Coordinates of C-alpha atoms in Angstrom, one line a residue:
X1 CA -13.5 16.4 36.2
X2 CA -12.0 16.3 39.7
X3 CA -11.8 12.5 39.6
X4 CA -10.0 12.7 36.3
X5 CA -7.4 15.1 37.7
X6 CA -7.0 13.0 40.9
X7 CA -6.0 10.0 38.7
X8 CA -2.6 11.7 38.2
X9 CA -2.0 11.8 42.0
X10 CA 0.1 8.5 42.1
X11 CA 2.3 9.8 39.3
X12 CA 3.0 13.0 41.2
X13 CA 3.9 11.0 44.4
X14 CA 6.3 8.9 42.5
X15 CA 7.9 11.9 40.9
X16 CA 8.5 13.5 44.3
X17 CA 10.9 10.6 45.2
X18 CA 13.1 11.2 42.2
X19 CA 16.2 13.4 42.2
X20 CA 15.7 17.2 41.6
X21 CA 16.7 17.3 37.8
X22 CA 14.5 14.4 36.9
X23 CA 11.6 15.8 38.9
X24 CA 11.7 19.0 36.8
X25 CA 11.9 17.1 33.5
X26 CA 9.2 14.6 34.3
X27 CA 7.0 17.2 35.8
X28 CA 7.2 19.3 32.6
X29 CA 6.4 16.3 30.4
X30 CA 3.5 15.4 32.6
X31 CA 2.1 18.9 32.4
X32 CA 2.3 19.0 28.6
X33 CA 0.6 15.6 28.4
X34 CA -2.1 16.7 30.8
X35 CA -2.7 19.9 28.8
X36 CA -2.9 17.9 25.5
X37 CA -5.4 15.4 27.0
X38 CA -7.5 18.2 28.4
X39 CA -7.6 20.1 25.1
X40 CA -8.6 17.0 23.2
X41 CA -11.3 16.2 25.7
X42 CA -12.8 19.7 25.5
X43 CA -12.3 20.3 21.8
X44 CA -12.2 17.0 19.9
X45 CA -10.5 17.2 16.5
X46 CA -12.6 17.5 13.3
X47 CA -11.9 15.4 10.2
X48 CA -11.7 16.8 6.6
X49 CA -15.1 15.2 5.9
X50 CA -16.8 17.1 8.7
X51 CA -15.3 20.4 7.3
X52 CA -16.6 19.4 3.8
X53 CA -20.1 18.7 5.2
X54 CA -20.1 22.0 7.0
X55 CA -19.1 23.9 3.8
X56 CA -21.8 22.1 1.7
X57 CA -25.3 23.6 1.4
X58 CA -27.6 22.6 4.3
X59 CA -30.3 21.3 2.0
X60 CA -31.4 21.1 -1.6
X61 CA -34.6 23.0 -1.0
X62 CA -33.3 26.4 -2.0
X63 CA -34.1 27.7 -5.5
X64 CA -30.9 29.8 -5.3
X65 CA -32.2 32.7 -7.5
X66 CA -29.3 34.8 -8.9
X67 CA -29.0 37.6 -11.4
X68 CA -25.8 38.5 -13.3
X69 CA -25.2 41.4 -15.7
X70 CA -24.1 40.3 -19.2
X71 CA -23.6 43.4 -21.3
X72 CA -26.9 45.3 -21.6
X73 CA -28.9 42.2 -20.6
X74 CA -29.3 40.3 -17.3
X75 CA -28.8 36.6 -16.9
X76 CA -31.4 35.2 -14.5
X77 CA -30.3 31.8 -13.0
X78 CA -31.8 29.3 -10.6
X79 CA -30.8 25.8 -9.4
X80 CA -32.6 23.3 -11.7
X81 CA -31.6 20.4 -9.4
X82 CA -33.2 21.9 -6.3
X83 CA -36.2 20.0 -4.8
X84 CA -38.9 22.7 -5.6
X85 CA -37.7 23.0 -9.3
X86 CA -37.4 19.2 -9.7
X87 CA -41.0 18.7 -8.4
X88 CA -42.5 21.7 -10.2
X89 CA -44.7 21.5 -13.3
X90 CA -44.2 25.2 -14.3
X91 CA -43.1 28.5 -13.0
X92 CA -43.5 32.3 -13.5
X93 CA -40.7 34.8 -13.4
X94 CA -42.1 38.2 -12.4
X95 CA -39.9 41.2 -13.0
X96 CA -40.8 44.7 -11.7
X97 CA -38.7 46.8 -14.1
X98 CA -39.2 50.3 -12.7
X99 CA -42.9 51.1 -13.1
X100 CA -43.4 48.3 -15.6
X101 CA -44.2 44.7 -14.6
X102 CA -43.3 41.8 -16.8
X103 CA -44.4 38.2 -16.2
X104 CA -42.6 35.4 -18.0
X105 CA -44.2 31.9 -17.8
X106 CA -41.7 29.0 -17.7
X107 CA -42.7 25.5 -18.7
X108 CA -41.0 22.2 -17.6
X109 CA -38.3 22.3 -20.3
X110 CA -37.4 26.0 -19.5
X111 CA -37.1 25.2 -15.8
X112 CA -34.6 22.5 -16.6
X113 CA -32.4 24.9 -18.4
X114 CA -31.8 26.9 -15.2
X115 CA -31.6 30.3 -16.8
X116 CA -33.2 33.0 -19.0
X117 CA -32.2 36.4 -20.3
X118 CA -34.0 39.7 -19.6
X119 CA -33.4 43.2 -21.0
X120 CA -34.0 45.9 -18.4
X121 CA -35.3 49.4 -19.2
X122 CA -34.9 51.1 -15.9
X123 CA -32.1 51.5 -13.3
X124 CA -33.7 49.2 -10.7
X125 CA -35.4 45.8 -11.1
X126 CA -36.9 43.3 -8.7
X127 CA -37.1 39.6 -9.7
X128 CA -39.4 36.9 -8.2
X129 CA -39.4 33.3 -9.3
X130 CA -42.4 31.1 -8.4
X131 CA -42.3 27.4 -8.9
X132 CA -45.8 25.7 -9.0
X133 CA -46.0 22.0 -7.9
X134 CA -49.8 21.8 -8.2
X135 CA -52.8 24.1 -8.0
X136 CA -52.3 24.9 -4.3
X137 CA -48.5 24.6 -3.6
X138 CA -45.7 26.7 -4.9
X139 CA -42.2 27.9 -3.8
X140 CA -40.6 31.2 -4.5
X141 CA -37.6 33.4 -4.1
X142 CA -37.1 37.1 -4.8
X143 CA -34.2 39.6 -5.1
X144 CA -33.7 43.2 -6.3
X145 CA -30.6 44.9 -7.8
X146 CA -29.5 48.0 -9.6
X147 CA -29.3 47.3 -13.4
X148 CA -27.0 50.1 -14.3
X149 CA -29.3 51.3 -17.1
X150 CA -29.2 55.1 -17.5
X151 CA -32.4 57.1 -17.9
X152 CA -33.4 57.4 -21.6
X153 CA -33.2 60.8 -23.3
X154 CA -36.4 62.6 -24.0
X155 CA -37.8 61.5 -27.4
X156 CA -38.9 63.9 -30.1
X157 CA -42.7 64.5 -30.1
X158 CA -44.6 62.0 -32.1
X159 CA -46.1 64.6 -34.5
X160 CA -42.7 66.0 -35.7
X161 CA -40.0 64.8 -38.0
X162 CA -36.4 65.8 -38.1
X163 CA -35.0 66.0 -41.7
X164 CA -31.3 66.4 -42.3
X165 CA -30.1 67.3 -45.9
X166 CA -26.7 65.8 -46.7
X167 CA -24.6 67.3 -49.5
X168 CA -21.3 66.1 -51.0
X169 CA -19.6 68.9 -53.0
X170 CA -17.2 66.5 -54.7
X171 CA -19.9 64.2 -56.0
X172 CA -22.3 64.7 -59.0
X173 CA -24.9 62.6 -57.3
X174 CA -27.9 64.5 -56.0
X175 CA -28.0 65.2 -52.3
X176 CA -30.1 62.9 -50.1
X177 CA -32.4 63.9 -47.3
X178 CA -32.5 61.6 -44.3
X179 CA -35.6 61.9 -42.1
X180 CA -36.4 60.1 -38.9
X181 CA -39.9 59.9 -37.5
X182 CA -40.9 58.9 -33.9
X183 CA -44.0 57.1 -32.9
X184 CA -45.0 56.3 -29.3
X185 CA -46.7 53.1 -28.4
X186 CA -45.7 52.8 -24.8
X187 CA -42.2 53.4 -26.0
X188 CA -40.2 55.4 -28.6
X189 CA -39.1 53.9 -31.8
X190 CA -37.2 55.4 -34.7
X191 CA -37.6 54.8 -38.4
X192 CA -35.2 55.9 -41.1
X193 CA -36.6 57.4 -44.3
X194 CA -34.8 58.6 -47.4
X195 CA -35.9 61.0 -50.1
X196 CA -34.1 62.3 -53.2
X197 CA -33.7 66.0 -53.8
X198 CA -34.2 67.1 -57.4
X199 CA -30.8 68.3 -58.9
X200 CA -30.3 71.9 -59.8
X201 CA -30.9 73.1 -63.4
X202 CA -28.0 72.7 -65.7
X203 CA -25.9 75.8 -66.4
X204 CA -23.5 75.9 -69.3
X205 CA -23.9 72.2 -70.0
X206 CA -22.8 71.2 -66.5
X207 CA -24.8 70.5 -63.3
X208 CA -23.8 72.5 -60.3
X209 CA -25.1 72.7 -56.8
X210 CA -24.5 75.6 -54.5
X211 CA -22.4 74.5 -51.5
X212 CA -24.0 75.0 -48.1
X213 CA -23.8 73.5 -44.7
X214 CA -26.3 70.6 -44.0
X215 CA -29.3 72.2 -42.3
X216 CA -31.7 70.5 -39.9
X217 CA -35.3 71.1 -40.8
X218 CA -38.3 70.4 -38.5
X219 CA -41.6 69.9 -40.1
X220 CA -45.0 68.4 -39.3
X221 CA -45.6 64.8 -40.6
X222 CA -47.3 64.7 -44.0
X223 CA -45.9 68.0 -45.3
X224 CA -42.9 68.8 -47.6
X225 CA -39.8 70.2 -46.0
X226 CA -38.4 73.4 -47.7
X227 CA -34.8 73.1 -48.8
X228 CA -32.4 76.0 -48.5
X229 CA -31.4 76.1 -52.2
X230 CA -31.6 78.8 -54.9
X231 CA -33.0 76.4 -57.4
X232 CA -36.0 74.1 -57.5
X233 CA -37.0 73.3 -53.9
X234 CA -36.8 69.5 -53.2
X235 CA -39.8 67.5 -52.3
X236 CA -39.6 65.0 -49.5
X237 CA -42.1 62.2 -49.4
X238 CA -42.5 60.4 -46.0
X239 CA -44.0 57.0 -46.7
X240 CA -46.6 55.9 -44.2
X241 CA -46.3 52.4 -42.8
X242 CA -48.8 50.5 -40.6
X243 CA -46.5 47.6 -40.0
X244 CA -46.3 46.8 -36.2
X245 CA -43.0 47.4 -34.5
X246 CA -41.0 44.2 -33.9
X247 CA -40.4 43.5 -30.2
X248 CA -40.2 40.2 -28.3
X249 CA -42.3 41.7 -25.5
X250 CA -45.3 43.0 -27.5
X251 CA -45.5 40.5 -30.4
X252 CA -49.0 38.9 -30.5
X253 CA -49.0 35.2 -30.1
X254 CA -52.0 34.6 -32.3
X255 CA -53.6 31.1 -32.6
X256 CA -52.0 29.3 -35.4
X257 CA -48.8 31.4 -35.3
X258 CA -45.8 29.3 -34.3
X259 CA -44.7 30.2 -30.8
X260 CA -41.1 30.9 -29.8
X261 CA -39.3 27.8 -28.6
X262 CA -37.6 29.7 -25.8
X263 CA -37.2 33.2 -24.4
X264 CA -39.9 35.7 -23.5
X265 CA -43.5 34.5 -23.6
X266 CA -46.4 37.0 -23.4
X267 CA -49.4 36.6 -21.2
X268 CA -52.8 37.1 -22.8
X269 CA -56.4 36.4 -21.9
X270 CA -58.2 34.1 -24.2
X271 CA -62.0 33.7 -24.2
X272 CA -63.8 30.6 -25.5
X273 CA -65.5 27.4 -24.6
X274 CA -64.0 24.7 -22.3
X275 CA -64.1 21.3 -24.0
X276 CA -62.5 17.9 -23.7
X277 CA -59.0 18.0 -25.2
X278 CA -59.1 14.3 -26.0
X279 CA -62.1 14.6 -28.3
X280 CA -61.3 14.1 -32.0
X281 CA -62.4 16.9 -34.2
X282 CA -63.9 16.1 -37.6
X283 CA -62.7 18.0 -40.6
X284 CA -66.1 19.8 -41.1
X285 CA -68.1 20.0 -37.9
X286 CA -70.5 22.6 -36.9
X287 CA -69.7 24.6 -33.8
X288 CA -72.8 23.4 -31.9
X289 CA -72.2 19.7 -32.8
X290 CA -68.6 19.9 -31.8
X291 CA -69.2 21.5 -28.5
X292 CA -72.0 19.1 -27.7
X293 CA -70.0 16.0 -28.6
X294 CA -66.8 17.2 -26.9
X295 CA -68.4 18.7 -23.7
X296 CA -66.9 18.1 -20.3
X297 CA -67.8 14.8 -18.6
X298 CA -66.7 13.0 -15.5
X299 CA -64.2 11.0 -17.5
X300 CA -62.5 14.2 -18.8
X301 CA -58.8 14.3 -17.8
X302 CA -57.4 16.8 -20.3
X303 CA -59.0 20.2 -21.0
X304 CA -58.8 22.7 -23.8
X305 CA -60.2 26.1 -24.7
X306 CA -62.0 26.3 -28.1
X307 CA -61.8 29.9 -29.5
X308 CA -64.4 31.5 -31.7
X309 CA -62.4 30.7 -34.8
X310 CA -62.4 27.0 -34.0
X311 CA -58.8 26.9 -32.8
X312 CA -58.0 24.6 -29.9
X313 CA -55.7 25.6 -27.0
X314 CA -54.8 22.6 -24.9
X315 CA -54.0 23.2 -21.2
X316 CA -50.7 22.3 -19.7
X317 CA -50.4 20.1 -16.7
X318 CA -50.9 23.0 -14.3
X319 CA -53.9 24.1 -16.2
X320 CA -55.5 20.7 -16.0
X321 CA -55.0 20.7 -12.3
X322 CA -56.7 24.1 -12.0
X323 CA -59.6 22.9 -14.2
X324 CA -60.1 19.8 -12.0
X325 CA -61.3 22.1 -9.3
X326 CA -64.2 23.4 -11.4
X327 CA -64.8 20.1 -13.1
X328 CA -67.8 19.1 -11.0
X329 CA -69.5 22.4 -11.6
X330 CA -68.8 22.2 -15.3
X331 CA -70.2 18.7 -15.6
X332 CA -73.4 19.8 -14.1
X333 CA -73.6 22.7 -16.5
X334 CA -72.8 20.5 -19.5
X335 CA -75.5 18.0 -18.4
X336 CA -78.0 20.8 -18.7
X337 CA -77.0 21.4 -22.3
X338 CA -75.2 24.7 -21.6
X339 CA -71.8 25.7 -23.0
X340 CA -69.0 26.3 -20.6
X341 CA -67.7 29.8 -21.3
X342 CA -64.5 30.9 -19.6
X343 CA -61.6 33.4 -19.7
X344 CA -58.2 31.8 -19.5
X345 CA -55.0 33.8 -18.9
X346 CA -51.8 32.3 -20.0
X347 CA -49.1 32.1 -22.7
X348 CA -48.8 29.8 -25.7
X349 CA -45.8 27.5 -25.7
X350 CA -45.7 25.1 -28.6
X351 CA -49.1 23.3 -28.8
X352 CA -49.9 23.9 -25.1
X353 CA -51.3 26.9 -23.2
X354 CA -49.5 27.6 -20.0
X355 CA -52.4 28.5 -17.8
X356 CA -52.0 31.1 -15.1
X357 CA -55.7 31.6 -14.1
X358 CA -59.2 30.5 -15.2
X359 CA -62.2 32.7 -14.8

């Protein structure tokens, strides 16, 4: 630094021999130039490309998990072009929705979409996305946020029904009683029921109903609700229905039932016999003959679970990797003529079973 400053010494000597006015002007210009050179040496200028590189993400290794509200639902997004997602075979989105935990398996095609929707039920939710590359390696990111969902109002007890009798004084049509029944199966659901009330007896050739305000009657299920009328009391029949409630989170994905192409998949535990998925199944084959002919061998590369009803659930790529770990033990057991019984936890997606664990 001292040597660089001393390089200007001859210039200063020459300036000292000039007249006074020129000395001031030249000294000022030399000082400005010296300051500019010193500034450029200490802080070199940065190009626009360097600023762009600094603003760009440091690497493509981040899943970049994000959650955005969209009405009553939440849009869960991730970067499908990131390295963990691009190299992953499958993934699992775990949502801690208040006291309830929901696990949504994601196959390769769902990972490529980069998003999925979730309907929260509590005011706080935590999301964790795990991307599986093989049986031993995975990447994950997690975040938590307030969903804005208000606490639900207390539901009517399951053994009571509220019946509201509606009357229109200007109409000759008989009044209608609308009843709603609640049943609890881990949640409250409402069902609308209607029943006709018998019209009043005719007086003077005309039908007349006494005007009254619509009452609300509470009665136990399976009994008739008394009506506040002077004439024949109405009878209310509450039809019983054993049909399951429709819900994307509790619908059973039974073997043979077409699975949903996208959206929420449900984890279940299936129990059966591990067989070779590449083995052709004859039209009418006994269970023992089929399991013996399609037992696991050293050449087996694709695995499947044969259920008690004969349905075949083929493993996905991650499931085959998990099965490879137990292949040696299974081959020894199959050589001894024993069936390979196992419990597999996963979700059905198309013709494949997205495997989470094998017991």
